[in-house]
XYZ file of C-alpha atoms in Angstrom:
172
model
C 30.705 -2.272 -0.412
C 28.482 -1.043 2.431
C 24.725 -1.264 1.923
C 23.124 2.142 2.049
C 20.583 2.720 4.791
C 17.247 1.136 4.040
C 14.309 3.589 3.711
C 11.956 1.468 5.834
C 11.773 0.938 9.567
C 9.055 3.026 11.125
C 5.828 3.162 9.135
C 6.923 0.324 6.831
C 8.528 -2.867 8.056
C 10.466 -5.263 5.818
C 11.526 -8.813 6.675
C 13.369 -11.059 4.278
C 12.820 -14.791 4.121
C 14.201 -17.004 1.351
C 13.840 -14.436 -1.458
C 10.585 -12.962 -0.183
C 10.401 -9.397 1.057
C 7.511 -9.228 3.540
C 6.496 -5.556 3.412
C 4.114 -4.440 6.176
C 2.350 -1.120 6.450
C 2.864 -0.324 10.112
C 0.170 1.962 11.509
C -2.038 -0.588 13.283
C -3.422 2.065 15.672
C -4.902 3.763 12.576
C -5.821 0.498 10.790
C -2.826 1.237 8.513
C -4.538 4.272 7.014
C -2.133 5.675 4.424
C -0.762 9.050 5.516
C 1.619 11.213 3.481
C 4.515 9.962 5.672
C 3.562 6.280 5.159
C 3.226 6.892 1.404
C 6.670 8.463 1.231
C 8.239 5.572 3.157
C 6.405 3.032 0.960
C 7.513 4.813 -2.209
C 11.131 4.709 -1.104
C 10.791 1.095 0.089
C 9.225 -0.201 -3.121
C 11.880 1.603 -5.139
C 14.746 0.197 -3.027
C 13.400 -3.375 -3.118
C 13.202 -3.322 -6.935
C 17.004 -3.568 -7.057
C 17.566 -5.441 -3.781
C 18.883 -8.979 -4.452
C 17.257 -10.201 -1.206
C 13.870 -9.540 -2.751
C 12.620 -11.892 -5.493
C 8.964 -11.509 -4.499
C 7.351 -8.585 -2.707
C 4.476 -9.493 -0.369
C 2.489 -6.523 0.868
C 0.319 -6.645 3.979
C -0.794 -4.573 6.966
C 0.174 -4.761 10.668
C -2.461 -5.784 13.148
C -5.998 -6.631 12.095
C -6.224 -4.540 8.884
C -4.596 -4.420 5.498
C -5.355 -0.651 5.219
C -8.361 1.561 5.972
C -7.630 3.599 2.843
C -6.181 7.094 2.890
C -5.827 8.765 6.270
C -8.725 11.256 6.175
C -7.078 13.652 8.620
C -3.463 13.623 7.449
C -3.960 12.989 3.711
C -7.000 15.186 3.135
C -7.866 17.593 5.962
C -4.327 18.644 6.840
C -3.566 19.435 3.187
C -6.766 21.485 2.651
C -5.679 24.986 1.824
C -2.057 23.980 1.258
C -0.338 25.332 -1.873
C -1.071 23.346 -5.023
C 2.512 22.144 -5.176
C 2.175 20.547 -1.719
C -1.091 18.832 -2.588
C 0.318 17.666 -5.934
C 3.350 16.179 -4.220
C 1.269 14.375 -1.583
C -1.044 12.905 -4.245
C 1.815 12.025 -6.617
C 3.770 10.189 -3.910
C 0.733 8.046 -3.048
C -0.051 7.287 -6.687
C 3.600 6.558 -7.479
C 4.008 3.568 -5.175
C 0.388 2.406 -5.010
C -0.181 2.222 -8.720
C 2.687 2.974 -11.076
C 5.528 1.182 -9.314
C 3.574 -1.894 -8.163
C 1.706 -2.293 -11.472
C 4.942 -2.251 -13.479
C 7.169 -3.844 -10.824
C 10.138 -5.878 -12.120
C 9.466 -8.657 -9.562
C 6.394 -10.604 -8.568
C 4.061 -8.774 -6.190
C 1.414 -10.260 -3.904
C -1.113 -8.357 -1.781
C -1.937 -10.408 1.304
C -5.143 -8.807 2.509
C -5.955 -9.222 6.215
C -8.901 -7.499 7.857
C -10.120 -4.187 6.480
C -9.339 -3.096 2.912
C -11.189 0.169 2.325
C -11.165 2.885 -0.259
C -7.682 3.854 -1.422
C -6.294 0.489 -0.141
C -7.827 -1.084 -3.272
C -5.201 0.670 -5.413
C -2.090 -1.258 -4.241
C -4.184 -4.480 -4.116
C -5.249 -4.290 -7.765
C -1.754 -3.100 -8.807
C -0.173 -6.289 -7.436
C 0.158 -9.372 -9.621
C -1.865 -11.451 -7.188
C -4.131 -10.669 -4.246
C -4.969 -13.201 -1.588
C -7.631 -12.347 1.006
C -8.003 -13.893 4.438
C -11.452 -15.185 5.357
C -11.900 -12.256 7.732
C -10.984 -9.645 5.068
C -13.625 -6.985 4.501
C -13.628 -4.881 1.344
C -15.499 -1.607 0.956
C -15.406 1.457 -1.280
C -16.465 3.898 1.411
C -15.967 7.007 -0.724
C -19.472 6.627 -2.091
C -20.701 7.850 1.328
C -19.218 11.256 0.483
C -20.104 11.315 -3.217
C -16.468 10.701 -4.267
C -15.416 8.417 -7.094
C -14.006 5.339 -5.302
C -10.198 5.257 -5.123
C -9.552 7.078 -8.350
C -8.649 4.454 -10.924
C -9.881 1.537 -8.824
C -13.370 1.429 -10.326
C -11.749 0.809 -13.697
C -8.869 -1.421 -12.526
C -10.698 -3.692 -10.024
C -12.932 -5.536 -12.525
C -9.832 -6.359 -14.598
C -8.250 -8.267 -11.714
C -9.374 -11.387 -9.945
C -9.015 -11.655 -6.198
C -8.815 -15.109 -4.642
C -10.118 -15.577 -1.104
C -8.789 -18.508 0.913
C -8.224 -19.446 4.494
C -5.322 -17.385 5.734
C -2.278 -18.795 7.483
C -0.130 -16.742 9.783
C 3.528 -16.743 9.160
């Protein structure tokens, strides 16, 4: 039986190694800021890996020197300003679907491997994972407070319920 085409490959990279699916958000030029396109590819990737026998553990990280700089302010917010409510709802739902619902209730172990910046909306997938490991150079910030916005939606409630372990990172 032929394997159907994987949904990752451009904004999301996946490598398999001994039962581990290394999932990398791949927008290093934007510090992996989560755009609607990245969110859609991540939603499809996370869904596909849930039933992929090559994946026993999902490890989520970011390409380059950042985990994720949160939501892409231009593509996620500004470019959807004035769009019909159905478009805005779909963009928000897609982000929330993979970042919170799917990872939080994932049928396999999930690990957030935080390298570099982890800002704003990037907290959501981190706290949804079973375990988060931060590199020494990881920097966490809820930058939304600068604009009077509640940080990362449900993150202010979910973050205190999780423990994040910082340790010296190793490159694979």
